[in-house]
Backbone as numpy.savetxt, mean C-alpha at the origin, in Angstrom:
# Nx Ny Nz CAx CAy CAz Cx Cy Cz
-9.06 17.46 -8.51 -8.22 16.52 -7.75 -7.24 17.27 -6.84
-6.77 18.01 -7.68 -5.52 18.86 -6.65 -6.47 19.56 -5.22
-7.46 20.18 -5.70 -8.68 20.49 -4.25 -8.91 19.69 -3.26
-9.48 17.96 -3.74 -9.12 17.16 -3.24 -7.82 16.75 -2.27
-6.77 16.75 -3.01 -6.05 16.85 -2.38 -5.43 17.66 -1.00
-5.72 19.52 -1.36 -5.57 19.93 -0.32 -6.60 19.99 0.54
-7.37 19.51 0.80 -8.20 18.85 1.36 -7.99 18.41 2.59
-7.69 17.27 1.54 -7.17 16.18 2.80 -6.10 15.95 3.46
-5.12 17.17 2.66 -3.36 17.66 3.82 -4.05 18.54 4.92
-4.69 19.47 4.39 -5.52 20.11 5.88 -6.20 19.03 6.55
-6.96 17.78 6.64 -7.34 16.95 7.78 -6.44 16.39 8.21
-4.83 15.86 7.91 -3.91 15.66 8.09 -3.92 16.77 9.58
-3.67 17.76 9.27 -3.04 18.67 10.45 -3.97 18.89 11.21
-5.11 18.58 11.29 -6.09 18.64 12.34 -6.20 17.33 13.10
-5.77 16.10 12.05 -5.72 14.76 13.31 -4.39 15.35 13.93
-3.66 15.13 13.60 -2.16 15.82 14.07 -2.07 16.50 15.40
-3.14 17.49 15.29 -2.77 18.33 16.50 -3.85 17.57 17.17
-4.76 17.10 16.78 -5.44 16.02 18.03 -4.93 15.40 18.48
-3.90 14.91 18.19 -3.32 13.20 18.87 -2.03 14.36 19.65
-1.76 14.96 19.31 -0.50 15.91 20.37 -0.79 16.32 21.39
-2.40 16.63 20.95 -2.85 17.02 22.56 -4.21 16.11 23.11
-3.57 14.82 22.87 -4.59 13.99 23.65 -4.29 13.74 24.79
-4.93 13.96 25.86 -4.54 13.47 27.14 -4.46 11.92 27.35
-4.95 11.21 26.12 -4.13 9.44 26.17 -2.95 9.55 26.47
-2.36 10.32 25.83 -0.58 9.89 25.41 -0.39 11.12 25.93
0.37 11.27 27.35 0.96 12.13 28.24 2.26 12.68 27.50
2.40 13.98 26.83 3.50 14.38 26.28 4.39 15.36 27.33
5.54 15.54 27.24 5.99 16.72 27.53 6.35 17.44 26.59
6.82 18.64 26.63 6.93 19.39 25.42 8.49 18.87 24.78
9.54 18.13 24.97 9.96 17.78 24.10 9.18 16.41 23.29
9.04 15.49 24.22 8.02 14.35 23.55 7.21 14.86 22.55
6.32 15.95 22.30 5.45 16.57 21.38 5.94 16.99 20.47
7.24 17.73 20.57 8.21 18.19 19.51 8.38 17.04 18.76
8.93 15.92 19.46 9.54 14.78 18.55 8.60 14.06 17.81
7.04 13.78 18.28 6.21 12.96 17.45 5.96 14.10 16.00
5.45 15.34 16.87 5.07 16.39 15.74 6.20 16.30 14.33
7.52 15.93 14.66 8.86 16.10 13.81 8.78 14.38 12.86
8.71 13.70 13.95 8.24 11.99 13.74 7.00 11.76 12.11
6.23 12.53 12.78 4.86 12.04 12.16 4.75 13.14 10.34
5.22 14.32 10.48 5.83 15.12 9.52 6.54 14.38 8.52
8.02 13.65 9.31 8.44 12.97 8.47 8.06 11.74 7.64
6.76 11.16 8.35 6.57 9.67 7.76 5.27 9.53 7.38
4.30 10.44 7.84 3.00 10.27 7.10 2.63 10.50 6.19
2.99 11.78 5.98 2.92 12.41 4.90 3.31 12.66 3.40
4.60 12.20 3.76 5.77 12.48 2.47 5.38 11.48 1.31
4.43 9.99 0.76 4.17 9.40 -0.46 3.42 10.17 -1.28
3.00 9.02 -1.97 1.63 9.93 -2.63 0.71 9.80 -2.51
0.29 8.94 -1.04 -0.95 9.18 -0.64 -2.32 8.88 -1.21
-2.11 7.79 -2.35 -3.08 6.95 -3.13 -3.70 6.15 -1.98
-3.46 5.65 -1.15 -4.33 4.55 -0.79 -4.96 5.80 0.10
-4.83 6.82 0.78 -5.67 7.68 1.63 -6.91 7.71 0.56
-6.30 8.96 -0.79 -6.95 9.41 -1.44 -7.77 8.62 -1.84
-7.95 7.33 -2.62 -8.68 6.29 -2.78 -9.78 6.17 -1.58
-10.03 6.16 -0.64 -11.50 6.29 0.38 -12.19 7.05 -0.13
-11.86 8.05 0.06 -12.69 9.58 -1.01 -13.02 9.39 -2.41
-12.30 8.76 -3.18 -12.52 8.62 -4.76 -13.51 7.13 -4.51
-13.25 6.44 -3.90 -14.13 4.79 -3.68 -15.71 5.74 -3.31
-15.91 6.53 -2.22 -17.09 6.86 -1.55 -17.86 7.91 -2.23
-17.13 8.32 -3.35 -17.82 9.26 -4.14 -18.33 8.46 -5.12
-17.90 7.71 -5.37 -18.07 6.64 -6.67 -19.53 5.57 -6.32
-19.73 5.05 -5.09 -20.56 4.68 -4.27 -21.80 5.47 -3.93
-21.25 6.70 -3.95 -23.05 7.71 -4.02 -23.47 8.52 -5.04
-22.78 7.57 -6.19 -23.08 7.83 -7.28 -23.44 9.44 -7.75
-22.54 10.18 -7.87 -22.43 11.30 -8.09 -23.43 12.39 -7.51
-23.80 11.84 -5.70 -24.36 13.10 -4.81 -23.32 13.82 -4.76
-23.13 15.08 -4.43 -22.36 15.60 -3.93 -21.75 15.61 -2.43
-20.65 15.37 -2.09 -20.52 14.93 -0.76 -20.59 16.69 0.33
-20.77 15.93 1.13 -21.38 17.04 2.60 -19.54 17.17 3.15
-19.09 18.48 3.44 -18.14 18.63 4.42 -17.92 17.63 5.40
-18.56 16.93 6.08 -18.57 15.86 6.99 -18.18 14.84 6.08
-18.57 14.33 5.68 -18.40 13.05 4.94 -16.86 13.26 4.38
-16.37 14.65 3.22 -15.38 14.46 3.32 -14.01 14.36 4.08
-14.32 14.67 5.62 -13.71 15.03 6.22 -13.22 13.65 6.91
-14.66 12.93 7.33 -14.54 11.60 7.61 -14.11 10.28 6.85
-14.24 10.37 5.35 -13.66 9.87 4.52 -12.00 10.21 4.60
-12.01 11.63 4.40 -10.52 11.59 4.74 -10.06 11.20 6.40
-10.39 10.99 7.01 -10.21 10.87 8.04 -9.53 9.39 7.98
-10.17 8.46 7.28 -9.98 6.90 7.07 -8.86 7.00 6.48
-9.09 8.04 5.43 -7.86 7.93 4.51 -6.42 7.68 4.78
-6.53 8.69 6.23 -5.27 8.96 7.20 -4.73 8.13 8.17
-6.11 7.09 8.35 -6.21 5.86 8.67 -4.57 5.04 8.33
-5.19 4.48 7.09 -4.43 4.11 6.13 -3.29 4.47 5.90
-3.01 5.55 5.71 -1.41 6.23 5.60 -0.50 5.98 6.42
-1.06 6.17 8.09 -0.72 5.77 9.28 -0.16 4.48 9.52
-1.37 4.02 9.11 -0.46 2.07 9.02 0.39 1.93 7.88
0.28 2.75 6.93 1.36 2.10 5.73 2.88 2.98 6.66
2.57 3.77 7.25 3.60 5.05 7.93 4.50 3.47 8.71
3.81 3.34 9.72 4.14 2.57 10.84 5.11 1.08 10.36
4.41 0.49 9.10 5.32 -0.74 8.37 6.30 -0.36 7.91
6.54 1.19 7.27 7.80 1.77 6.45 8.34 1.76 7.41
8.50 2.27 8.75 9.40 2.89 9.61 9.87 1.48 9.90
9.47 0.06 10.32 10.02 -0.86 10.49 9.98 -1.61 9.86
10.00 -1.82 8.52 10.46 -2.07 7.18 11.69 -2.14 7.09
11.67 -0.74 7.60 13.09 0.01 6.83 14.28 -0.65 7.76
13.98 -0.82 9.04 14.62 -1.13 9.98 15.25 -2.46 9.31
14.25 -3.29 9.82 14.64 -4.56 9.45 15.01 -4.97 8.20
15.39 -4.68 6.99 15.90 -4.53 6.11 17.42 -3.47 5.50
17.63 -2.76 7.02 18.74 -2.14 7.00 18.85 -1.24 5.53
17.30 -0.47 5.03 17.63 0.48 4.24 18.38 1.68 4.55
18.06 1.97 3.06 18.94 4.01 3.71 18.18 4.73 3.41
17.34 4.36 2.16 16.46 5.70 1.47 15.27 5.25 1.84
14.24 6.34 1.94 12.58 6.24 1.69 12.14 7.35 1.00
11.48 6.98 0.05 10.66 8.16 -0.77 11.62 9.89 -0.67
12.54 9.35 -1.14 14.17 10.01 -1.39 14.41 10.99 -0.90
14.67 10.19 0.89 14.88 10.80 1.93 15.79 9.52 2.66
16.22 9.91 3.48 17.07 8.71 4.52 16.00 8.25 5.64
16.35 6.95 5.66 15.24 6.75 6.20 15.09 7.21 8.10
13.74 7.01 8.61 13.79 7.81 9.93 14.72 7.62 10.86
15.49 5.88 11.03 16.34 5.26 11.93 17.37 6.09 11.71
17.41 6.42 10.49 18.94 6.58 10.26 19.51 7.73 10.21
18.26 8.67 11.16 18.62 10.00 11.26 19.39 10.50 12.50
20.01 11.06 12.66 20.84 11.51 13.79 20.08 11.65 15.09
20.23 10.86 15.88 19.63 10.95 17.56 18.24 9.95 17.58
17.72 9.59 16.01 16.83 8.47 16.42 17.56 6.88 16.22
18.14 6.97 15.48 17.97 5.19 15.47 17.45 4.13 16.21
17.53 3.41 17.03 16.07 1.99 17.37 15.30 2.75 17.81
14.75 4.19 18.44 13.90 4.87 19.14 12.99 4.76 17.72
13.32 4.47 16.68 12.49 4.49 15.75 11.46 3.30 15.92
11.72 2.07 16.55 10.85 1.03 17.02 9.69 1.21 17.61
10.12 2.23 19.01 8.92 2.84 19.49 7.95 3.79 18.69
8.87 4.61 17.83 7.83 5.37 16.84 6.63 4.75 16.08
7.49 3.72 15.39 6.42 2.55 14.80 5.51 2.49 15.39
5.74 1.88 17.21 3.92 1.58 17.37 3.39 2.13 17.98
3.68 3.95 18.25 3.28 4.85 18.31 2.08 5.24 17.10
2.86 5.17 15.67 2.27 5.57 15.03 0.87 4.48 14.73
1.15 2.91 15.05 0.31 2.24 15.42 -1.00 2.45 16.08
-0.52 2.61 17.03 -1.33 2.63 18.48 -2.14 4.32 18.09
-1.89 5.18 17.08 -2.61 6.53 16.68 -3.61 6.13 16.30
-4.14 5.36 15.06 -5.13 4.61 14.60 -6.33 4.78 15.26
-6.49 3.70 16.31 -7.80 3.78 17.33 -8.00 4.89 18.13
-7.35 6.14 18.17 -7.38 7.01 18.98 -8.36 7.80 17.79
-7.33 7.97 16.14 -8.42 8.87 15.37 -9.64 8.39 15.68
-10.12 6.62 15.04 -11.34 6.29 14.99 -12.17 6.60 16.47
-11.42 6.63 17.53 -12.85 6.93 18.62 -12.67 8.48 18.72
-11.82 8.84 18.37 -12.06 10.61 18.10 -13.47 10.84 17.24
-13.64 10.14 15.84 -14.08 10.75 15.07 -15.52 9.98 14.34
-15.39 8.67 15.22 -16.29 7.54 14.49 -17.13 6.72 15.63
-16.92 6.97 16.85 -17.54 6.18 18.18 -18.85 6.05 18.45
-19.28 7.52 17.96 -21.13 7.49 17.66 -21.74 6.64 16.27
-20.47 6.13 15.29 -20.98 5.40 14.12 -21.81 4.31 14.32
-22.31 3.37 13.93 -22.92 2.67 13.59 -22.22 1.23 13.21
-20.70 2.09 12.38 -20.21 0.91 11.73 -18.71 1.12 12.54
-18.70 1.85 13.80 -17.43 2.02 14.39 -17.09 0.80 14.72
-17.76 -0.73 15.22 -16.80 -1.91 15.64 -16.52 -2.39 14.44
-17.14 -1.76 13.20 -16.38 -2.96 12.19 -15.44 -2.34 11.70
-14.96 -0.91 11.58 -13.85 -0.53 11.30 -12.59 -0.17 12.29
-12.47 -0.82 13.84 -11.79 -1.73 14.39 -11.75 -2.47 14.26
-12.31 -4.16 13.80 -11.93 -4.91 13.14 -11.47 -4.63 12.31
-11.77 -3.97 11.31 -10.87 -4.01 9.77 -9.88 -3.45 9.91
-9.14 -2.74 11.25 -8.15 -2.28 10.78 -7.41 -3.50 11.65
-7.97 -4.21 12.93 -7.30 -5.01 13.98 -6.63 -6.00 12.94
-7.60 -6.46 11.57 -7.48 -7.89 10.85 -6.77 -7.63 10.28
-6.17 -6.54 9.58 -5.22 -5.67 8.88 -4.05 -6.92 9.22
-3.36 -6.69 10.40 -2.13 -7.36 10.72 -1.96 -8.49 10.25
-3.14 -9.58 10.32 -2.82 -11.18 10.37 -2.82 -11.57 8.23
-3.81 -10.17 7.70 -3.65 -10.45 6.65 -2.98 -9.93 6.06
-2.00 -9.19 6.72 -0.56 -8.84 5.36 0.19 -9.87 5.65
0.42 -10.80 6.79 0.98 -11.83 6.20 0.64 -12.80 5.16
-0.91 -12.88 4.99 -1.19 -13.46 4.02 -0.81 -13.16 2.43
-1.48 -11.79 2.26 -1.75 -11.31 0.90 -0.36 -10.45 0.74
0.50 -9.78 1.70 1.63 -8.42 1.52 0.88 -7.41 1.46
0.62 -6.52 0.79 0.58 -5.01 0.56 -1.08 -5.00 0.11
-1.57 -6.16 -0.76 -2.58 -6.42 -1.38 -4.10 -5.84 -0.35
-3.76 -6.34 0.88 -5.10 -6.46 1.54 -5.20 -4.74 2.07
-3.97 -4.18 2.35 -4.43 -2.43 3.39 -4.31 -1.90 1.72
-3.56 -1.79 0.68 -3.48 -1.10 -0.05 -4.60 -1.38 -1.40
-5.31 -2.54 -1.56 -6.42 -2.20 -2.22 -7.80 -2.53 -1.65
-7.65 -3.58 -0.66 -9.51 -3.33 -0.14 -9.32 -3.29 0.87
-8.41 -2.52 2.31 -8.62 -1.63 2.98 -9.34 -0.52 2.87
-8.87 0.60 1.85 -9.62 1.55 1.29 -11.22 1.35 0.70
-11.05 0.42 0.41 -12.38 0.37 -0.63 -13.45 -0.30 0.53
-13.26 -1.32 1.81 -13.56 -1.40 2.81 -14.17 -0.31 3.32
-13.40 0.50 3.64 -13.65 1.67 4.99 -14.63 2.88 3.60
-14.60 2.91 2.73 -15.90 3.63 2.22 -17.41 2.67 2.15
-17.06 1.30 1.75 -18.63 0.69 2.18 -19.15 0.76 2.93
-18.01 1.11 4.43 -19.02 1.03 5.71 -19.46 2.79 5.76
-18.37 3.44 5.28 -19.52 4.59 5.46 -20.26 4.81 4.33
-20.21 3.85 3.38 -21.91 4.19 2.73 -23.22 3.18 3.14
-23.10 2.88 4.59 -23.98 1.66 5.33 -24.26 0.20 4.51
-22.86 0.00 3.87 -23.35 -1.72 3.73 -22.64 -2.61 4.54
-23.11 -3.50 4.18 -22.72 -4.84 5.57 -20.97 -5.22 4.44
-20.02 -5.75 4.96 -18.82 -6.14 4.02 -18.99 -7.74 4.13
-20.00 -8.62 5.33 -20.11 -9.87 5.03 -20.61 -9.80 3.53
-21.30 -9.04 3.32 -22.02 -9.60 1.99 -21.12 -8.79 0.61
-19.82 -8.38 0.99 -19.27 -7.95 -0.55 -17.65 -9.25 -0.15
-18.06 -10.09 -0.03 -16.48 -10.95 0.06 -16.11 -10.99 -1.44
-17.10 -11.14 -2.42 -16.42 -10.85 -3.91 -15.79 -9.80 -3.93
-16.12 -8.65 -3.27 -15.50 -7.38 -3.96 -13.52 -7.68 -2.68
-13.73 -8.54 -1.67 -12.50 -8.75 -1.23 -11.53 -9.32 -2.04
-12.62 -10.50 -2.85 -11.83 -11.22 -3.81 -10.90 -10.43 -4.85
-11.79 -9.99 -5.31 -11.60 -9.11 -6.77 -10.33 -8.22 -6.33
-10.57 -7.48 -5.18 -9.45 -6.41 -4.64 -8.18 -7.29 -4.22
-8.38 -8.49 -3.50 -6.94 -9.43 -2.96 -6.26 -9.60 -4.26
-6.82 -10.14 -5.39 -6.60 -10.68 -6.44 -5.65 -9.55 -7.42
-6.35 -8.54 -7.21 -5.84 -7.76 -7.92 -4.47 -6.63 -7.46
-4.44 -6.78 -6.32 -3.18 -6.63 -4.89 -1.91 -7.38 -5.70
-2.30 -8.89 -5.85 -1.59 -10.07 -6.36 -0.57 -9.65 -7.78
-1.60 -8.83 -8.52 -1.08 -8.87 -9.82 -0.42 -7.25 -9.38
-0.92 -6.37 -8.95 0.01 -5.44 -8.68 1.55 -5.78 -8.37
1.30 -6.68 -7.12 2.90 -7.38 -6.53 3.59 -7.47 -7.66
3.17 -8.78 -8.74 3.92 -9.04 -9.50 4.30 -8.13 -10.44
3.60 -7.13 -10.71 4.07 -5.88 -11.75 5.26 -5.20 -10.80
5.35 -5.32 -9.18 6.38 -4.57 -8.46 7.35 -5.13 -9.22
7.49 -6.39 -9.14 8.50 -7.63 -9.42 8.75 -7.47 -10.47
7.96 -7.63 -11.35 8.16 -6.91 -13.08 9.20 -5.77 -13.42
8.47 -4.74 -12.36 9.45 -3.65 -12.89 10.47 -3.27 -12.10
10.44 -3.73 -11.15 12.60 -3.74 -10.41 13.25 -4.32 -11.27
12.81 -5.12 -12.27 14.02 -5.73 -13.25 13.95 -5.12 -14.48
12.83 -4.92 -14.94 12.90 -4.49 -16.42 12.45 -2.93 -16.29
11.97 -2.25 -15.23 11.63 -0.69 -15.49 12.39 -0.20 -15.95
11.93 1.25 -16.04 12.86 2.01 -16.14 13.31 2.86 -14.56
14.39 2.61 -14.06 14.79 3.25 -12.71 14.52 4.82 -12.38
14.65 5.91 -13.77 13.93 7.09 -13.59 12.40 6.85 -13.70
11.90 6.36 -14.14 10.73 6.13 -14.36 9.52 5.98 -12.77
10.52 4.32 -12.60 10.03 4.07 -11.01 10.56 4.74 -9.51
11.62 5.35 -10.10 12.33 6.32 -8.87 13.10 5.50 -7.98
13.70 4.45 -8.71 14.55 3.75 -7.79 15.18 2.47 -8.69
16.04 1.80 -8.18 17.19 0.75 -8.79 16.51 -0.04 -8.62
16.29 -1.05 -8.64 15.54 -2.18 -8.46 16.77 -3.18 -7.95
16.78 -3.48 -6.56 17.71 -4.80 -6.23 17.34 -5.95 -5.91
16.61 -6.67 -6.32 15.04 -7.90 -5.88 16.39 -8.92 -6.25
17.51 -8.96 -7.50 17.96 -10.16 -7.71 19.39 -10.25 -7.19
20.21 -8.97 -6.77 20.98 -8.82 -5.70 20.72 -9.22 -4.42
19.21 -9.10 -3.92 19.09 -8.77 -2.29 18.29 -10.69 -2.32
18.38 -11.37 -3.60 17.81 -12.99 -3.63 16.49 -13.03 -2.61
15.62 -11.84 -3.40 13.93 -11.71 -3.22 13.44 -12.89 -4.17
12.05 -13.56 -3.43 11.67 -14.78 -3.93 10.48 -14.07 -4.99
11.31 -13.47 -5.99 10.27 -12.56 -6.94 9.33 -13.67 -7.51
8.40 -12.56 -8.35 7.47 -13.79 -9.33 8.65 -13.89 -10.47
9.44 -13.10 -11.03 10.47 -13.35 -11.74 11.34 -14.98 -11.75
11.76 -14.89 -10.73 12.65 -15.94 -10.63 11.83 -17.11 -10.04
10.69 -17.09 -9.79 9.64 -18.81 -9.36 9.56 -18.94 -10.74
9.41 -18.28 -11.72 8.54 -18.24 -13.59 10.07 -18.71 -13.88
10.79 -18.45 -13.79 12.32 -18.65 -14.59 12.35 -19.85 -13.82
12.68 -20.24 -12.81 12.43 -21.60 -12.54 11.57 -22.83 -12.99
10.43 -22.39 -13.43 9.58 -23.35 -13.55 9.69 -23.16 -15.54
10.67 -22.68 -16.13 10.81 -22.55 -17.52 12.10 -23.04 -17.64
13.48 -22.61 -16.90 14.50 -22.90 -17.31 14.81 -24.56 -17.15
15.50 -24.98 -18.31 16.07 -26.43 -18.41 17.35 -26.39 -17.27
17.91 -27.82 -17.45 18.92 -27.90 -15.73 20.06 -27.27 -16.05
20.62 -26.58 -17.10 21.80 -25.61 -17.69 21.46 -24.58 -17.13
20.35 -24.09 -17.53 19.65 -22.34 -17.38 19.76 -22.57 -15.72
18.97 -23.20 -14.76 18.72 -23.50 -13.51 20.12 -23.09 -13.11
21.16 -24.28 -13.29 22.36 -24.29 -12.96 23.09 -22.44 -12.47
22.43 -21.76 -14.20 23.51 -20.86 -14.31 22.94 -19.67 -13.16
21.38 -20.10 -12.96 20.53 -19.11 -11.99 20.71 -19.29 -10.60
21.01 -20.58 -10.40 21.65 -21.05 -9.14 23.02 -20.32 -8.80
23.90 -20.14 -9.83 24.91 -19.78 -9.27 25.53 -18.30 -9.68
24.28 -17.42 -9.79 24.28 -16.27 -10.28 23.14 -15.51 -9.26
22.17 -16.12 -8.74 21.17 -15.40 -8.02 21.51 -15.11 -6.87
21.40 -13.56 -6.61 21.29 -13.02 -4.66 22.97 -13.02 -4.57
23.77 -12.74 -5.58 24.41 -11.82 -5.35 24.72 -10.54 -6.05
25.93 -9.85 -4.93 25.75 -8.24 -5.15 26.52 -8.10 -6.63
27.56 -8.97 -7.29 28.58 -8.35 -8.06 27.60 -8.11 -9.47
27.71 -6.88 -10.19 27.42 -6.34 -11.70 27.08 -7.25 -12.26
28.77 -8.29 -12.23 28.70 -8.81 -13.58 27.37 -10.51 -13.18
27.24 -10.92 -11.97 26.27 -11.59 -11.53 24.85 -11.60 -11.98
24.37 -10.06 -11.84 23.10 -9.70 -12.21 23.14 -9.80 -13.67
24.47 -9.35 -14.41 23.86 -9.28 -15.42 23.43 -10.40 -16.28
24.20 -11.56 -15.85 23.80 -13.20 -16.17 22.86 -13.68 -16.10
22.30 -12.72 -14.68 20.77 -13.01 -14.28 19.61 -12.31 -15.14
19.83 -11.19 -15.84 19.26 -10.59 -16.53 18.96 -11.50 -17.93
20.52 -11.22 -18.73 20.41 -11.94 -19.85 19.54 -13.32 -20.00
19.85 -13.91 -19.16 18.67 -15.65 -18.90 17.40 -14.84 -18.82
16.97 -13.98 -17.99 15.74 -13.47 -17.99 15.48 -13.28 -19.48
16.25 -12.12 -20.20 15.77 -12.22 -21.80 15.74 -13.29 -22.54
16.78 -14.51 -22.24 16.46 -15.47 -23.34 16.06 -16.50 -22.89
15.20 -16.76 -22.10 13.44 -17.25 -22.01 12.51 -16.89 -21.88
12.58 -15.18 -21.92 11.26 -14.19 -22.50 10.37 -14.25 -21.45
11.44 -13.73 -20.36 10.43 -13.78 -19.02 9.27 -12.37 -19.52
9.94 -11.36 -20.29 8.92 -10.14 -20.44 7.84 -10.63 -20.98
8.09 -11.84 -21.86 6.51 -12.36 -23.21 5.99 -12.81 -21.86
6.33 -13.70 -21.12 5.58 -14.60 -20.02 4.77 -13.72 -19.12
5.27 -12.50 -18.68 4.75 -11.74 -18.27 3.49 -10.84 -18.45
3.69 -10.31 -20.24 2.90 -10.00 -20.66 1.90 -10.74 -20.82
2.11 -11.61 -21.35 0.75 -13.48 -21.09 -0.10 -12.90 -19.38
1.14 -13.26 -18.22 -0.09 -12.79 -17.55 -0.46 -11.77 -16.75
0.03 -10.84 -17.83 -1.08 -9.37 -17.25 -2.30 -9.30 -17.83
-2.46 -9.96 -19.11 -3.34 -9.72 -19.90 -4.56 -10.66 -19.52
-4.43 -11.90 -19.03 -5.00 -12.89 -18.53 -5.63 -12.55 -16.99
-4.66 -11.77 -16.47 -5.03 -11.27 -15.07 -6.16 -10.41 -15.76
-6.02 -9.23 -16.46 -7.13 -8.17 -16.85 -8.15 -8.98 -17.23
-7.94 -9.58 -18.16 -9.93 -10.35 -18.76 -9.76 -11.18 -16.92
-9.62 -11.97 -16.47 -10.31 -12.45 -15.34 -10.91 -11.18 -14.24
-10.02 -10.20 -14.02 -10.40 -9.23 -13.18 -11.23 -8.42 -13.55
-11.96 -7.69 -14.78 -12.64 -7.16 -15.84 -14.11 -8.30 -16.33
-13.93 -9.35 -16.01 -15.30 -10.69 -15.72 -15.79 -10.44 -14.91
-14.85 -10.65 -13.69 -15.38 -11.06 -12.12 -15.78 -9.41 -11.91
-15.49 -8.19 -12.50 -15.87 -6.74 -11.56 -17.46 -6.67 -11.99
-17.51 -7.60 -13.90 -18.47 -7.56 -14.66 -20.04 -7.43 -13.87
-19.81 -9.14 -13.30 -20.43 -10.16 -12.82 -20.97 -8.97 -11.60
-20.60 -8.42 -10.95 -21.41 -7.67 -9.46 -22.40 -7.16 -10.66
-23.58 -7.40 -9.03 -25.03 -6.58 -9.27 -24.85 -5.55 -9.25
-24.11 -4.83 -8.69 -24.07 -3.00 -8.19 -23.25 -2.43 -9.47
-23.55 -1.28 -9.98 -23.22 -0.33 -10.70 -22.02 0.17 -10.34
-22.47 0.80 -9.06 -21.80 1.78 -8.20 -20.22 1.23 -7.78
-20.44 -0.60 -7.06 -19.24 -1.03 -6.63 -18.82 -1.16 -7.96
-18.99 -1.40 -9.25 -18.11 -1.76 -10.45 -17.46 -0.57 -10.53
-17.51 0.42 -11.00 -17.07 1.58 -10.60 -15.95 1.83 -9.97
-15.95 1.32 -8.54 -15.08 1.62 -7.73 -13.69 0.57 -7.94
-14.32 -0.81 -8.63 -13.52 -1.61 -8.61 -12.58 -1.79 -9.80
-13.93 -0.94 -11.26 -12.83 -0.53 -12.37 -12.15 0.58 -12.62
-12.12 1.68 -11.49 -11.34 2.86 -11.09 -9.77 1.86 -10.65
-9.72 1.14 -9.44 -9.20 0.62 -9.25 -7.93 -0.11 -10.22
-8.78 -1.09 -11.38 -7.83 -1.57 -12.08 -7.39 -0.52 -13.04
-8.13 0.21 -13.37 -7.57 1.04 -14.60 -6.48 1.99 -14.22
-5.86 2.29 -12.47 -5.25 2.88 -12.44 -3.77 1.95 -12.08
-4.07 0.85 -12.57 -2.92 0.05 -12.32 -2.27 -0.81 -13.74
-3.48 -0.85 -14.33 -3.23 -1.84 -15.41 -2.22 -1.38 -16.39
-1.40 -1.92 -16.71 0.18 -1.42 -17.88 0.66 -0.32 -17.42
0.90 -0.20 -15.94 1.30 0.92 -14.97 3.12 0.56 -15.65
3.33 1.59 -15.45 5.07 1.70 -16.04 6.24 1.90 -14.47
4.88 2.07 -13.38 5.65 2.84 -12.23 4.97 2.64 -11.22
């Protein structure tokens, strides 16, 4: 894995210096300095699961051939895909939410000499996307459908959130390079949206009850009056006392606020409710991966849950 990995930080620096010196995007040499400094700071720095996942999905799919230099290169290539667009939502994420930290760093706005220039970065780093794919995929076969899949990207994170680029984005962009059609895997969309879903709610889960070293951060979902799965479940449990006291305790900043909000959380056992449905989520998601004809996609799809399921982080 760690091979893997450096791997695919070396295709990193080879799209990199492609897109610096594309004659699309007319640089001057400070402009080049700044994306090169830009793209350093924001592509790279997670952990790079949803890249790495193309490569682990497409190996899993050719059922233990050994992959060709090309293939990994182009697999990672998607991978970077991916990173790129998750790059491009953080940077104006962050904005519009007036953070400070990212992956425990300050975030890009809020660095000395960029702030809103960070807007343009965003769809810079956007607008990189279709430049890799006709760099590297134009002679494909399946090159218009992975412009669509990344064009459809947009309309369905409003739908699903994080669910649709971060689990069957990836798992997407390896079917098409192992030549199947994706009209005919909409189960395996299902299975992956679905399971996006229950990730969310484990986010939601653990900003309140993690552990903050654990997840690498405070959790403020009931300070910042996020419409968690927490507090819809406490709603639809608490009597008009409990309601009352959540009403006039939720989405704000003071200590002693949250902690009112907490305590009600323990004494209607939002954690038992929870646990109810993770466990319920697993047997339905662990049926439905059952149920596929393919070997190969089960595989990819119980790689998937098993690296999420009673995740602590």
């Amino acid at each position: 894995m760690a091979d893997l990995k450096a791997k695919f930080l070396q295709v990193y620096d080879v799209l990199k210096s492609e897109l610096l010196e594309d004659p699309a995007f007319e640089f001057a040499d400070d402009s080049r300095q700044w994306i090169d400094r830009m793209l350093d700071y924001n592509v790279p720095g997670g952990k790079l699961n949803r890249g790495l996942s193309v490569i682990d999905s497409y190996k899993l799919l050719k059922e233990g051939k050994e992959l060709t230099e090309e293939e990994i290169f182009l697999a990672s290539a998607l991978g970077w895909c991916i990173e790129w667009l998750q790059a491009y939502f953080l940077v104006l994420d962050d904005i519009m939410d007036s953070s400070h930290t990212r992956r425990g760093q300050p975030c890009w706005f809020r660095l000395p000499k960029v702030g809103l220039i960070a807007v343009n970065d965003g769809i810079l780093l956007r607008n990189h996307i279709p430049r890799i794919l006709k760099n590297h995929f134009r002679g494909k076969p399946y090159y218009v459908d992975l412009l669509d899949l990344f064009n459809e990207c947009h309309r369905r994170i409003v739908q699903y959130k994080t669910a649709y680029y971060s689990f069957y984005l990836p798992v997407a962009c390896a079917l098409l390079m192992a030549g199947e059609d994706l009209v005919k895997h909409v189960v395996v969309k299902d299975v992956l949206v679905e399971m996006g879903t229950y990730f969310q709610v484990q986010d939601d889960y653990l900003d309140c009850f993690g552990n903050p070293e654990t997840i690498g951060k405070i959790g403020t979902d009931i300070e910042d009056f996020k419409c968690s799965w927490l507090v819809v479940k406490a709603l639809e449990i608490c009597n008009g006392e409990q309601k009352k006291l959540l009403e006039e305790n939720y989405g704000k900043p003071d200590p002693s606020n949250v902690a009112k909000v907490k305590a009600l959380y323990h004494e209607i056992n939002l954690q038992g409710v929870f646990e109810e449905y993770e466990s319920k989520s697993y047997e339905k998601l662990t049926t439905s991966i059952e149920a596929h004809p393919s070997k190969a996609v089960q595989a990819v799809l119980k790689s998937f849950l098993g690296k999420i399921y009673k995740r602590q982080k």
